[in-house]
Tab-separated table of C-alpha atoms and ligand atoms in Angstrom:
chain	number	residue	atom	x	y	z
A	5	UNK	CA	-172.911	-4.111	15.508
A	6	UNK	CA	-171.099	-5.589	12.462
A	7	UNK	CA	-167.563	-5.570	12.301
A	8	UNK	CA	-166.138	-5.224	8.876
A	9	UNK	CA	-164.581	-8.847	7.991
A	10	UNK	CA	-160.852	-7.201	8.039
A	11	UNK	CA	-161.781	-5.606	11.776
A	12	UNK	CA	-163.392	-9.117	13.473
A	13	UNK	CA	-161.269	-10.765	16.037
A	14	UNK	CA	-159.801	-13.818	14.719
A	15	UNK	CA	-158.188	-17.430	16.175
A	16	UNK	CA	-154.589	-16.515	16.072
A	17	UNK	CA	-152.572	-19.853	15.819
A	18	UNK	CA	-150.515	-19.994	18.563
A	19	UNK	CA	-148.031	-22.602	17.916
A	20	UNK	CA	-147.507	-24.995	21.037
A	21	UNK	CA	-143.484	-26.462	21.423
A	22	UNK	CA	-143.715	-30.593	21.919
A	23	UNK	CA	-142.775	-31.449	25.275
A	24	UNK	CA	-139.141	-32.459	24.788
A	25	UNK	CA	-138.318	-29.180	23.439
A	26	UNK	CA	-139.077	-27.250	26.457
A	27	UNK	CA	-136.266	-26.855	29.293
A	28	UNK	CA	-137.218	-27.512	32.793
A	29	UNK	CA	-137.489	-24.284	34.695
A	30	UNK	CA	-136.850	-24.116	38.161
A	31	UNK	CA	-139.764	-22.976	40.423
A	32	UNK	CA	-137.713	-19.608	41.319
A	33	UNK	CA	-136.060	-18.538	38.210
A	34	UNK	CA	-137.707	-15.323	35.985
A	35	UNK	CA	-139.804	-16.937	33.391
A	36	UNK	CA	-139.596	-15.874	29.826
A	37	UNK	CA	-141.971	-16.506	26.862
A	38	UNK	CA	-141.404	-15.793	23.813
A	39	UNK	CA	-144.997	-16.523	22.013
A	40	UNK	CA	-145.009	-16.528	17.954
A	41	UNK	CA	-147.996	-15.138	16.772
A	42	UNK	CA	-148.686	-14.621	13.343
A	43	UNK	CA	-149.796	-11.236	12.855
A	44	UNK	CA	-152.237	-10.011	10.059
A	45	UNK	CA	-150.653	-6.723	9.012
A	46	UNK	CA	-153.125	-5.388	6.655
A	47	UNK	CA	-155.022	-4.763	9.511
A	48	UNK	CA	-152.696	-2.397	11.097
A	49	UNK	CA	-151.624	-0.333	8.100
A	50	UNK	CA	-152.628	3.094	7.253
A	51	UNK	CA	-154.292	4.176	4.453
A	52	UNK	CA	-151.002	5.295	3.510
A	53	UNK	CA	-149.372	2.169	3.694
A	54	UNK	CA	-152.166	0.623	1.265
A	55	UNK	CA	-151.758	2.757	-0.959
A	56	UNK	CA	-148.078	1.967	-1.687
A	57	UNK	CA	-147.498	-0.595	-3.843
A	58	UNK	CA	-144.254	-1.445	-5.759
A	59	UNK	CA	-143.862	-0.038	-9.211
A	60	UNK	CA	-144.026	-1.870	-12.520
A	61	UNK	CA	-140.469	-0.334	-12.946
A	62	UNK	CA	-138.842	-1.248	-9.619
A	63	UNK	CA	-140.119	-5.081	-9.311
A	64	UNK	CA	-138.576	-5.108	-13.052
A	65	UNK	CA	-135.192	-4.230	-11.853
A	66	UNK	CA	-133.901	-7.377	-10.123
A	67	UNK	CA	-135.062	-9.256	-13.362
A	68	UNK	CA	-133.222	-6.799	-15.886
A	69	UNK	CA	-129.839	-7.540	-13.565
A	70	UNK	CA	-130.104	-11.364	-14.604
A	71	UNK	CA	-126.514	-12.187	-16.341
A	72	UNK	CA	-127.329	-11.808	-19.601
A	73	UNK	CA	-129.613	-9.726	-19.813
A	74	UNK	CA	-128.972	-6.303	-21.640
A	75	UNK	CA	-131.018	-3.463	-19.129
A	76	UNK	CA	-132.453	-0.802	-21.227
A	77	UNK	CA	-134.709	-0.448	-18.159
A	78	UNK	CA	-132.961	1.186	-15.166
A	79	UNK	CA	-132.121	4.979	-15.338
A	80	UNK	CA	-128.787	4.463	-13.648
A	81	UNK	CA	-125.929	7.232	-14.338
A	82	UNK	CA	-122.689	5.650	-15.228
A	83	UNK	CA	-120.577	6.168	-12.309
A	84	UNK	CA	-117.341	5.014	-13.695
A	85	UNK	CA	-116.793	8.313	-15.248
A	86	UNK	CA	-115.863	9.889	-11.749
A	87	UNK	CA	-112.039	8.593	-10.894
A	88	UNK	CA	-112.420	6.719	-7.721
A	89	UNK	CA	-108.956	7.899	-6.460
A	90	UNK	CA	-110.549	11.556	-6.391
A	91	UNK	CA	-113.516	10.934	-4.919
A	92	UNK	CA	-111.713	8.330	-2.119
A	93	UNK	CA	-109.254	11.175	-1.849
A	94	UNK	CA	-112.058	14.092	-1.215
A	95	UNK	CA	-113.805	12.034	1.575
A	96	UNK	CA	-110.800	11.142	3.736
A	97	UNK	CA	-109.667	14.827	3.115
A	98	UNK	CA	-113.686	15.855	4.148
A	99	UNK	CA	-113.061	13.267	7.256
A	100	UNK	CA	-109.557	14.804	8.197
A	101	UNK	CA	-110.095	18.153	7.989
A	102	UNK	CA	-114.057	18.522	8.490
A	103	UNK	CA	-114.354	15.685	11.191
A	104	UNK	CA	-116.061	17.425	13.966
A	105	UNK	CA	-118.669	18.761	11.410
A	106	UNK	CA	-118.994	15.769	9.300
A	107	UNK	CA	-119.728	13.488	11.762
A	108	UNK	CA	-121.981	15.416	13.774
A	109	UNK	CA	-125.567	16.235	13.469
A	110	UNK	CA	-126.369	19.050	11.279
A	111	UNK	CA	-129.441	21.005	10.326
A	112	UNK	CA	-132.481	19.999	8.635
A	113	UNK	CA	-132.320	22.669	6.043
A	114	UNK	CA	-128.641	21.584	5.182
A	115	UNK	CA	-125.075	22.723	5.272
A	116	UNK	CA	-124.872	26.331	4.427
A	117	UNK	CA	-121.873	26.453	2.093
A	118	UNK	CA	-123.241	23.630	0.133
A	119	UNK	CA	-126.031	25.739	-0.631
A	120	UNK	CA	-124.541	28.613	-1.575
A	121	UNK	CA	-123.137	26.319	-3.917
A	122	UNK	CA	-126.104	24.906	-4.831
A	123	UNK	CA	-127.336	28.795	-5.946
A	124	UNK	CA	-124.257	28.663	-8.264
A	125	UNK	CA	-125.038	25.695	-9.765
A	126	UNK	CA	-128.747	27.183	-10.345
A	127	UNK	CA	-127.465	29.783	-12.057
A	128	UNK	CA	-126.388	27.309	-15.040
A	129	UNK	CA	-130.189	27.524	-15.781
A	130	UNK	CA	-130.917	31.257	-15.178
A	131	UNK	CA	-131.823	31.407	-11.615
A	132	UNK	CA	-130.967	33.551	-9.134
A	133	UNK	CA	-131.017	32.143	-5.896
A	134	UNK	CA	-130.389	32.545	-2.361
A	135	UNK	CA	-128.975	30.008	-0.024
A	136	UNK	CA	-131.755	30.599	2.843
A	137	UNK	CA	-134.593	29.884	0.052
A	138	UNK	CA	-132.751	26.294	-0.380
A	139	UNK	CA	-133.182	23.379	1.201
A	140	UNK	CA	-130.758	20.123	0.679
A	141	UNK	CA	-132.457	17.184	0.889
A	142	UNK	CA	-132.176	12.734	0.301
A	143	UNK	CA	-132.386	13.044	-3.293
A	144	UNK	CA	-135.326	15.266	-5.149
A	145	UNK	CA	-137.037	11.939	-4.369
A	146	UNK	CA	-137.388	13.113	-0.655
A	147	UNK	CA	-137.800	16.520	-1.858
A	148	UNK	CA	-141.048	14.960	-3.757
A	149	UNK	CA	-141.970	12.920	-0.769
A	150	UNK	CA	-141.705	16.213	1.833
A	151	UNK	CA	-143.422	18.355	-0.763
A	152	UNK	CA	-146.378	15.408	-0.472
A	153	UNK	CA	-146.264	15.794	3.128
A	154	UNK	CA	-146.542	19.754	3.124
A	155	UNK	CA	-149.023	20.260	0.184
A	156	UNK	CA	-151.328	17.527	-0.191
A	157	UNK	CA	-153.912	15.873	1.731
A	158	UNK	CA	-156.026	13.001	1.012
A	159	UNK	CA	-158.341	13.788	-1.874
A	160	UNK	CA	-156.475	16.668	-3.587
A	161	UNK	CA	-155.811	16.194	-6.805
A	162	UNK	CA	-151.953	16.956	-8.554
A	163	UNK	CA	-151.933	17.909	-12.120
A	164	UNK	CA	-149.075	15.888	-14.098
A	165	UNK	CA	-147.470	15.130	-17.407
A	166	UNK	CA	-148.803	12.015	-19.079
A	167	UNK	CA	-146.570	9.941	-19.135
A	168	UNK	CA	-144.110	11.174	-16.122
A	169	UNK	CA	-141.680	10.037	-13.664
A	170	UNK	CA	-142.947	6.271	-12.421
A	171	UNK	CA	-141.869	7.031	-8.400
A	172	UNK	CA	-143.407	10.848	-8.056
A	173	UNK	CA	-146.686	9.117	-9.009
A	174	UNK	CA	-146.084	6.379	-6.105
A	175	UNK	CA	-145.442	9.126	-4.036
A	176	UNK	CA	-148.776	11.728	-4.898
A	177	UNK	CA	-150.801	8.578	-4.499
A	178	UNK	CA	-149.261	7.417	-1.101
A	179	UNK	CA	-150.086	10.870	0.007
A	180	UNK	CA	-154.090	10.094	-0.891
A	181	UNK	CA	-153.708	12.465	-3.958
A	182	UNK	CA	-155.568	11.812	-7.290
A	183	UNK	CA	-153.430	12.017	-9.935
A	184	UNK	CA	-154.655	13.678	-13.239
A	185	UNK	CA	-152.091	13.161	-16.217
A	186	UNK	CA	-152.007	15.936	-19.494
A	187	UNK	CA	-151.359	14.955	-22.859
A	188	UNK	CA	-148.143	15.997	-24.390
A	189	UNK	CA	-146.759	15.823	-27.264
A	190	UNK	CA	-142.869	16.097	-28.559
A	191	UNK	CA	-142.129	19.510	-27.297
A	192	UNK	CA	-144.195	18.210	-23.585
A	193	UNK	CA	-147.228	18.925	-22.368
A	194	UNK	CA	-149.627	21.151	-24.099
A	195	UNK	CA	-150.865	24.177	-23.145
A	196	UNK	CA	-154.294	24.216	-24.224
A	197	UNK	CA	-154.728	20.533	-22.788
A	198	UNK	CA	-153.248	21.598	-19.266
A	199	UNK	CA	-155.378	24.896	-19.148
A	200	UNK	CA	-158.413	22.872	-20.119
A	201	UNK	CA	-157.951	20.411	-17.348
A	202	UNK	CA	-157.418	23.000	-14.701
A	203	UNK	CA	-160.970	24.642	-15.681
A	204	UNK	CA	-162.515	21.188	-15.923
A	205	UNK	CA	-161.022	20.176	-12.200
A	206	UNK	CA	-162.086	23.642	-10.763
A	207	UNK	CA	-165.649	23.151	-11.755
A	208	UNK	CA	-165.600	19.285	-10.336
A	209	UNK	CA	-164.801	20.985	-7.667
A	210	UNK	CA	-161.313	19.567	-6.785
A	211	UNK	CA	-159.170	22.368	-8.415
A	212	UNK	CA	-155.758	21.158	-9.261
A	213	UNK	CA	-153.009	22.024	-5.953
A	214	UNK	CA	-149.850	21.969	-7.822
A	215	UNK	CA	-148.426	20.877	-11.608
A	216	UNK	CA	-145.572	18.834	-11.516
A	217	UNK	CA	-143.924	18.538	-14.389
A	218	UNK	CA	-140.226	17.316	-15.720
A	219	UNK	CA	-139.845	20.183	-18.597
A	220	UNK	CA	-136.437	19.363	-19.829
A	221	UNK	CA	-135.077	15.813	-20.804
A	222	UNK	CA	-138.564	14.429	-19.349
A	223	UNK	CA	-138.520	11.156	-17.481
A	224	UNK	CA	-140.049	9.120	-19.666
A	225	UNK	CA	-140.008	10.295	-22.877
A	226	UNK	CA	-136.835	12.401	-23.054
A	227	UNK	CA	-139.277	15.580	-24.445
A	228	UNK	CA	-137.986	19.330	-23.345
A	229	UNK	CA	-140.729	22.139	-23.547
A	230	UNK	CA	-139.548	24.685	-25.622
A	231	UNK	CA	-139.043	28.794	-24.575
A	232	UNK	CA	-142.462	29.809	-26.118
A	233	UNK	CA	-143.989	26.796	-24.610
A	234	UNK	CA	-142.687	27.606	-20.934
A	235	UNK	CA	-143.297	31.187	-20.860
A	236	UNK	CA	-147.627	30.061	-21.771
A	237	UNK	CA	-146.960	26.885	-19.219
A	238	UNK	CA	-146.528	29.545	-16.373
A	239	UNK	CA	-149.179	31.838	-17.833
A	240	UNK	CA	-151.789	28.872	-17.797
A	241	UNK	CA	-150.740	28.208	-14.073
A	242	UNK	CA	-150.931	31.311	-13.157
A	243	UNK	CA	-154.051	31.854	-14.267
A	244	UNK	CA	-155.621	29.026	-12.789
A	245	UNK	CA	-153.947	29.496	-9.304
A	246	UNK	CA	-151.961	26.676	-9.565
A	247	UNK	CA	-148.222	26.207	-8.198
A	248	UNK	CA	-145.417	24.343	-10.506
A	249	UNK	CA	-143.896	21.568	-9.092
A	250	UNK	CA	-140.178	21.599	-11.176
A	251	UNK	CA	-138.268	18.561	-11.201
A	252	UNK	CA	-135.193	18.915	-12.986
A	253	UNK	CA	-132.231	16.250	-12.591
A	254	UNK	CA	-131.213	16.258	-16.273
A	255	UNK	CA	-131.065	19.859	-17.084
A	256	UNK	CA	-127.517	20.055	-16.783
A	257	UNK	CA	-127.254	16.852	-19.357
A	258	UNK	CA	-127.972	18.738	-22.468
A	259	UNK	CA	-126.039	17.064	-25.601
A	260	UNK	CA	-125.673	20.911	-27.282
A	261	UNK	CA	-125.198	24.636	-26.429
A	262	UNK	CA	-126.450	26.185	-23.340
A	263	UNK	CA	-128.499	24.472	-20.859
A	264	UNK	CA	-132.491	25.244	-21.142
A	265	UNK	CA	-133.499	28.324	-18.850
A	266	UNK	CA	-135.493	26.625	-15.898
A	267	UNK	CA	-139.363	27.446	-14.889
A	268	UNK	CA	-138.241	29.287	-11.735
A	269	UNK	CA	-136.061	31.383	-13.130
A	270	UNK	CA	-139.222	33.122	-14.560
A	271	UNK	CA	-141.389	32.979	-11.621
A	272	UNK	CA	-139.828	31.813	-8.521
A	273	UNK	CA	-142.448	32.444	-6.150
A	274	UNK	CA	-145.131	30.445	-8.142
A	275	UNK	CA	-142.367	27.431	-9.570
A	276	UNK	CA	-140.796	25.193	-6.381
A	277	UNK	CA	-137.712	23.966	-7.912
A	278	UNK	CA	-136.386	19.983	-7.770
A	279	UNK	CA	-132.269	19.566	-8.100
A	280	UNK	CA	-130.514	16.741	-7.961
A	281	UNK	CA	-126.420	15.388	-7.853
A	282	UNK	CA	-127.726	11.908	-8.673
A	283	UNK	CA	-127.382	12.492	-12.122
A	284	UNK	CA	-124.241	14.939	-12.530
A	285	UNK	CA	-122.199	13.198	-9.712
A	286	UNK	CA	-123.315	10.145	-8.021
A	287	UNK	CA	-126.612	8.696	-6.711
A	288	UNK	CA	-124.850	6.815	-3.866
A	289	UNK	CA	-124.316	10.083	-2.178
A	290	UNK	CA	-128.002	11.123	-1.893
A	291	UNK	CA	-127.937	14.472	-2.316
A	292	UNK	CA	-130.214	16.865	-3.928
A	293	UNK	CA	-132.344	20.044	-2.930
A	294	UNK	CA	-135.463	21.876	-3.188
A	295	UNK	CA	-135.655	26.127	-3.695
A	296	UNK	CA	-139.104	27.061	-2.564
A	297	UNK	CA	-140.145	30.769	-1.485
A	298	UNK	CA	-139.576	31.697	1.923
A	299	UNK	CA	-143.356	30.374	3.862
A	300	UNK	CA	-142.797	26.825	1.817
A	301	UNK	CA	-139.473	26.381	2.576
A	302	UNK	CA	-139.956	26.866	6.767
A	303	UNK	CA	-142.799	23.905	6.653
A	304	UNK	CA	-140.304	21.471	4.692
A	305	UNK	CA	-137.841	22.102	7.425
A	306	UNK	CA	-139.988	21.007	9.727
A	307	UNK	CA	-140.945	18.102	7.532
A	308	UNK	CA	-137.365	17.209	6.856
A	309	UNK	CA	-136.660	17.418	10.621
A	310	UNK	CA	-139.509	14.795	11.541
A	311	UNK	CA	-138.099	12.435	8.614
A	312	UNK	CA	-134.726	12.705	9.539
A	313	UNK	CA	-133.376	15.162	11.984
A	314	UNK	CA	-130.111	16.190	9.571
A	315	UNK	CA	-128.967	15.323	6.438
A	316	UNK	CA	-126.033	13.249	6.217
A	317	UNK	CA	-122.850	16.286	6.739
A	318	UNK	CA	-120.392	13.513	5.136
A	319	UNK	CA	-122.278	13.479	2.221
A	320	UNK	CA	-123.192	17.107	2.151
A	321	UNK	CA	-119.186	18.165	2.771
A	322	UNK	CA	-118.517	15.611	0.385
A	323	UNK	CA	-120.281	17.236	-3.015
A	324	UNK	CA	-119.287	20.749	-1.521
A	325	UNK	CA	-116.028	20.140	-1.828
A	326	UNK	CA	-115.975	18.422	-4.899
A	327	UNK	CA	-117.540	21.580	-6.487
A	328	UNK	CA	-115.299	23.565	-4.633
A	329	UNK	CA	-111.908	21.991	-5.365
A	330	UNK	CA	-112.580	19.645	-9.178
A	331	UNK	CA	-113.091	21.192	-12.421
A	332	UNK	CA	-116.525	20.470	-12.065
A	333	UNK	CA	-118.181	21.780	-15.248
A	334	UNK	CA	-115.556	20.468	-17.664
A	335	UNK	CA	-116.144	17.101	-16.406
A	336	UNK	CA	-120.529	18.005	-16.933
A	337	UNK	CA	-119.296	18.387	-20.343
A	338	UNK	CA	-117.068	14.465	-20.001
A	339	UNK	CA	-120.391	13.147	-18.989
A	340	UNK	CA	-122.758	15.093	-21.555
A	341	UNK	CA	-119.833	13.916	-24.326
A	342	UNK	CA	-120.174	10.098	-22.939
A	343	UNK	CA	-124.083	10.451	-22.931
A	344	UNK	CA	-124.598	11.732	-25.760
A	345	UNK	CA	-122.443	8.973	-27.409
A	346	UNK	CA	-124.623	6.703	-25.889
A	347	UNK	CA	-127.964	8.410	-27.690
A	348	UNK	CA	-126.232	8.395	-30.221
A	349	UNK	CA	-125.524	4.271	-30.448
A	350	UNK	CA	-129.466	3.608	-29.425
A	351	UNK	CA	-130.654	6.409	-32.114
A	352	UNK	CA	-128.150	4.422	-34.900
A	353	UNK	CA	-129.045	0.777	-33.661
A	354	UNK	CA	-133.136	1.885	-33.812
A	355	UNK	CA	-133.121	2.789	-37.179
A	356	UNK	CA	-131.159	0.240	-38.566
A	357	UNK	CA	-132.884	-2.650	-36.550
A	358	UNK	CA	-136.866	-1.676	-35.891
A	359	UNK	CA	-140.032	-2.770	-38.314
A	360	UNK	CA	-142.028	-0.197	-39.800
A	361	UNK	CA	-144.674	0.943	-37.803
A	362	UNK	CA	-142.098	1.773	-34.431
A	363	UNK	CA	-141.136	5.606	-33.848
A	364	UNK	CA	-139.204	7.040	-30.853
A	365	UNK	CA	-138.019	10.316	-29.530
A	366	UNK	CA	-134.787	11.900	-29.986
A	367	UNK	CA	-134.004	13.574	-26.619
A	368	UNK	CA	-131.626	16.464	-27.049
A	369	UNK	CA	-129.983	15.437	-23.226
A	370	UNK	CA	-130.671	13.185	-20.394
A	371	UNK	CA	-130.858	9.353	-19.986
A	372	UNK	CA	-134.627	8.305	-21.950
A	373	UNK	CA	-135.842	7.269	-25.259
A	374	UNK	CA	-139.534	6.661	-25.670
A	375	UNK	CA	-140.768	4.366	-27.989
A	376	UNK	CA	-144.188	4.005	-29.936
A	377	UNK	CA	-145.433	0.249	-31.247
A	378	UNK	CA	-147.444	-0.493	-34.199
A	379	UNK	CA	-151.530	-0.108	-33.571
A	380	UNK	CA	-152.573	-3.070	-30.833
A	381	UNK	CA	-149.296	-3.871	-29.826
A	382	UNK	CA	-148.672	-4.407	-25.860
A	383	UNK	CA	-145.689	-3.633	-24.301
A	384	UNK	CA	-146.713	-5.143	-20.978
A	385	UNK	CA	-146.884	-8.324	-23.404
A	386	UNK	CA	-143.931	-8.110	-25.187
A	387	UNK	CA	-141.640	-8.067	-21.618
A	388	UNK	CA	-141.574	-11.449	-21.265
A	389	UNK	CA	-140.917	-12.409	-24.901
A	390	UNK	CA	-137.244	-9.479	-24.230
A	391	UNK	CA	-137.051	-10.862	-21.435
A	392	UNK	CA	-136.700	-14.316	-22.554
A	393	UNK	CA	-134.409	-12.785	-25.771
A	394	UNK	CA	-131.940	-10.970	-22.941
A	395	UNK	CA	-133.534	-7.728	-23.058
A	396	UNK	CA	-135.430	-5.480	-20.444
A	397	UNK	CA	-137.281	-2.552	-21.034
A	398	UNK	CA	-140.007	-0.661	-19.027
A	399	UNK	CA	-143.435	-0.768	-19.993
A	400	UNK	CA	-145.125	2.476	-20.761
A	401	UNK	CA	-148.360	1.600	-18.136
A	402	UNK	CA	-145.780	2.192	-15.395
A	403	UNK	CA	-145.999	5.685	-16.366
A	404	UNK	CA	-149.359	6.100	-16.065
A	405	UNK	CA	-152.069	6.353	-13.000
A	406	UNK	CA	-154.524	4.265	-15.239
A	407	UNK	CA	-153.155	2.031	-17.428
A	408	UNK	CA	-152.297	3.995	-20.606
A	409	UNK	CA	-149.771	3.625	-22.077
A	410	UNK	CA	-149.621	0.060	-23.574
A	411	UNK	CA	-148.539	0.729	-26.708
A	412	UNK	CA	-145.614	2.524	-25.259
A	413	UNK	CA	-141.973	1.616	-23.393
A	414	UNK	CA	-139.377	3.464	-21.991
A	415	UNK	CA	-135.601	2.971	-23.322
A	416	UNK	CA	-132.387	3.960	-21.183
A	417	UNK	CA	-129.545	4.550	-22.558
A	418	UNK	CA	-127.293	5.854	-19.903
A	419	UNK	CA	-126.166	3.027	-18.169
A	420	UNK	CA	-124.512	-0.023	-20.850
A	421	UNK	CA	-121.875	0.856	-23.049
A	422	UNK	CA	-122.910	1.645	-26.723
A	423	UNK	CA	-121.911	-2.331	-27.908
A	424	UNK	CA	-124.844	-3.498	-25.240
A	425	UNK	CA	-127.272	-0.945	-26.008
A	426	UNK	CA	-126.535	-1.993	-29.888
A	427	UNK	CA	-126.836	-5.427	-29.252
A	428	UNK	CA	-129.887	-5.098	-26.602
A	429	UNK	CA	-132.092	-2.799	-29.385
A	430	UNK	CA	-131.435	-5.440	-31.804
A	431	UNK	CA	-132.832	-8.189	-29.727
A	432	UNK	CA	-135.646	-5.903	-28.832
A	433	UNK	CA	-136.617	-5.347	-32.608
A	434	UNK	CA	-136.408	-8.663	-33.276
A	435	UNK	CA	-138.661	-9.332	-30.373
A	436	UNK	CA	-141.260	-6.825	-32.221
A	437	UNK	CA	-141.047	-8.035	-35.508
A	438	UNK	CA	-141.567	-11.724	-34.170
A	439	UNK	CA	-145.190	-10.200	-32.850
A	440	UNK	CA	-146.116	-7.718	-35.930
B	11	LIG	N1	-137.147	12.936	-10.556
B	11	LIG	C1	-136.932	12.323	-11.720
B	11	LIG	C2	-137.626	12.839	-12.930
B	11	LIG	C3	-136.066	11.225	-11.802
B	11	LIG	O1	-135.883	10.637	-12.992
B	11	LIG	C4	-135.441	10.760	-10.632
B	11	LIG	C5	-134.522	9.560	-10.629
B	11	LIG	N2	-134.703	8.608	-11.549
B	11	LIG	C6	-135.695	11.449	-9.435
B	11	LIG	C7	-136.546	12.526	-9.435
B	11	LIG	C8	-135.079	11.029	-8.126
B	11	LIG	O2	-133.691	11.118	-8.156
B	11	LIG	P1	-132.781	11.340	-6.903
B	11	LIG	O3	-133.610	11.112	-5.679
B	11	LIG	O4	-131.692	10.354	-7.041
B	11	LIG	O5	-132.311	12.756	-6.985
């Protein structure tokens, strides 16, 4: 039989000490060898494992934090809006009070109050929710990464916007999914486009599972689907038999009027809905959620308990009680105000410092500006050229399965103050110009 090359036995170096490093041993003493053997690890990995591979976006990020360097890359939320003294004060009081709770195991599906909480925050975007149909979980990057788990298996194929959110594609393809990206254009994906790809997928044979889509202050591009739009989005997938995967961390970061109503709140049994407090309090907590109908929610229990038994309860006591006791939505609206301010310096520094030939979007919320080059221009090119001019951005190929997107990158402007992001968009335009 013939072994594939990666399965054959091979010599394994074994390396041998020299003579005068090895202590005598006397003839009755317990003998212990410690061998070191270099092991070949791509052997022993699962498919899985193979088929995770670090993103364009996240190898970029230790380069973008060189001194120096202005980051238009990252997607961080500026922290330094919450008052430390508040939030120091709410843990020791979570601590003091809450001990026995918050330093104890919980359960998997979260802390109940929390997520009766969570159901009034959900009702910002017109849903009505109950706490036993929502789960807390790491982030809505675990809730992505336990929705893999529950939904998909090797060879099913997940319906997404093209571009969308870098780490949810890392995490359909880990799962063995095939990843089939829509068109969009400035008010997101298009109808037409998505029901056309459904019917063309069905009749391949490998009918889309779910549609996962970021409809409001979209991760990259910053797009939010209009009412009309949403309303035919859920008509398309309904149609086709296909469930909506919602991820929504930036609803709540809308720069005017009311926030946008959500998918679920128009069809919650078809629409599993992503939250987040990474983006409207703080990432370092970890804390975000998943409202699913009834049957889903039960499996990613069981999910969330083989990942991680509980949830952390410090964390979890910790954001309940800062909704519970701080005037939570006035300081949304501190955060939208700073935000928007932010937009506001990238929008003014774009037009007065880009060639002809460059267009962007103008999000109306959220962290992301996404930027078009002239015909034949490379962004993946260009990186090292900012790079060298103390500038990072993210490529628009990172956003992609298959390597669209060149003639695309991804702005943030959440994280600098508006001076950086001024001066970091005119070093990035002079960057372009140098190439036209
Ligand atoms: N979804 C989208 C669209 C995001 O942009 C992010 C964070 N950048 C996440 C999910 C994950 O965020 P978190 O796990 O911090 O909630």
């Amino acid at each position: 039989m013939r072994l594939p090359t990666e399965l054959k036995p091979r010599p394994v170096p074994v390396p041998v000490p020299a003579p005068a490093a090895v202590a005598p041993v006397s003839a009755t003493a317990p003998v212990s060898v410690s061998v070191s053997v270099s092991v070949s690890w791509e052997r022993y990995f699962s498919r899985s494992a193979h088929a995770m591979v670090p993103s364009e976006v996240r190898s970029l990020f230790s380069v973008a934090a060189r001194p120096g360097i202005v980051s238009l890359a990252g997607g961080m939320p500026d922290v330094s809006a919450l008052p430390p003294d508040t939030m120091a004060g709410i843990v020791a009081d979570v601590v003091r009070e809450h001990g026995a709770t918050a330093l104890q195991y919980g359960s998997a599906q979260g802390d109940p109050g929390l997520r009766e909480r969570i159901c009034s925050v959900m009702a910002l975007e017109g849903i009505s929710a109950r706490p036993e149909d929502v789960m807390v979980t790491v982030g809505s990057q675990q809730a992505l990464d336990l929705l893999a788990r529950v939904l998909l298996d090797p060879g099913d194929t997940v319906v997404a916007e093209g571009p969308t959110y870098v780490t949810a594609l890392g995490t359909f393809k880990a799962a063995g999914a095939r990843v089939v990206q829509v068109a969009m254009d400035r008010a997101g994906v298009v109808p037409d486009e998505l029901a056309a790809a459904f019917r063309r997928l069905a009749a391949e044979g490998r009918p889309a599972k779910f549609f996962y889509t970021v409809p409001t202050f979209q991760n990259p591009t910053g797009a939010t689907v209009p009412a009309g739009r949403r309303a035919r989005i859920l008509e398309v997938c309904r149609a086709a038999g296909v469930l909506v995967v919602e991820d929504n961390p930036y609803g709540l970061l809308h720069y005017d009027g009311e926030p946008t109503r959500a998918l679920a709140a128009d069809d919650p049994e078809r629409v599993v809905y992503l939250g987040s407090f990474s983006k409207t309090l703080a990432p370092g907590l970890r804390v975000g959620w998943v409202h699913a109908p009834a049957a889903l929610t039960a499996k990613l229990v069981l999910a969330a308990e083989s990942a991680m038994l509980s949830h952390s309860a410090l964390a979890q006591l910790t954001v309940d009680r800062y909704l519970r006791t701080q005037p939570w939505r006035e300081r949304l609206a501190d955060f939208r105000a700073g935000y928007r301010a932010r937009r506001d310096a990238m929008l003014r520094a774009l037009s007065a410092s880009m060639p002809a030939g460059v267009s962007w979007t103008v999000p109306d919320g959220g962290f992301f500006i996404w930027l078009t080059l002239p015909e034949g221009m490379d962004s993946r090119e260009l990186l090292p050229h900012a790079l060298a001019a103390g500038v990072a951005f993210v490529p628009g190929t990172g956003f992609y399965a298959d390597g669209r997107g060149a003639r695309h990158l991804r702005l943030s402007f959440s994280y600098p103050p508006a001076e950086r992001i001024d001066e970091g968009v005119r070093r990035l335009a002079a960057v372009i110009t140098a190439h036209l």
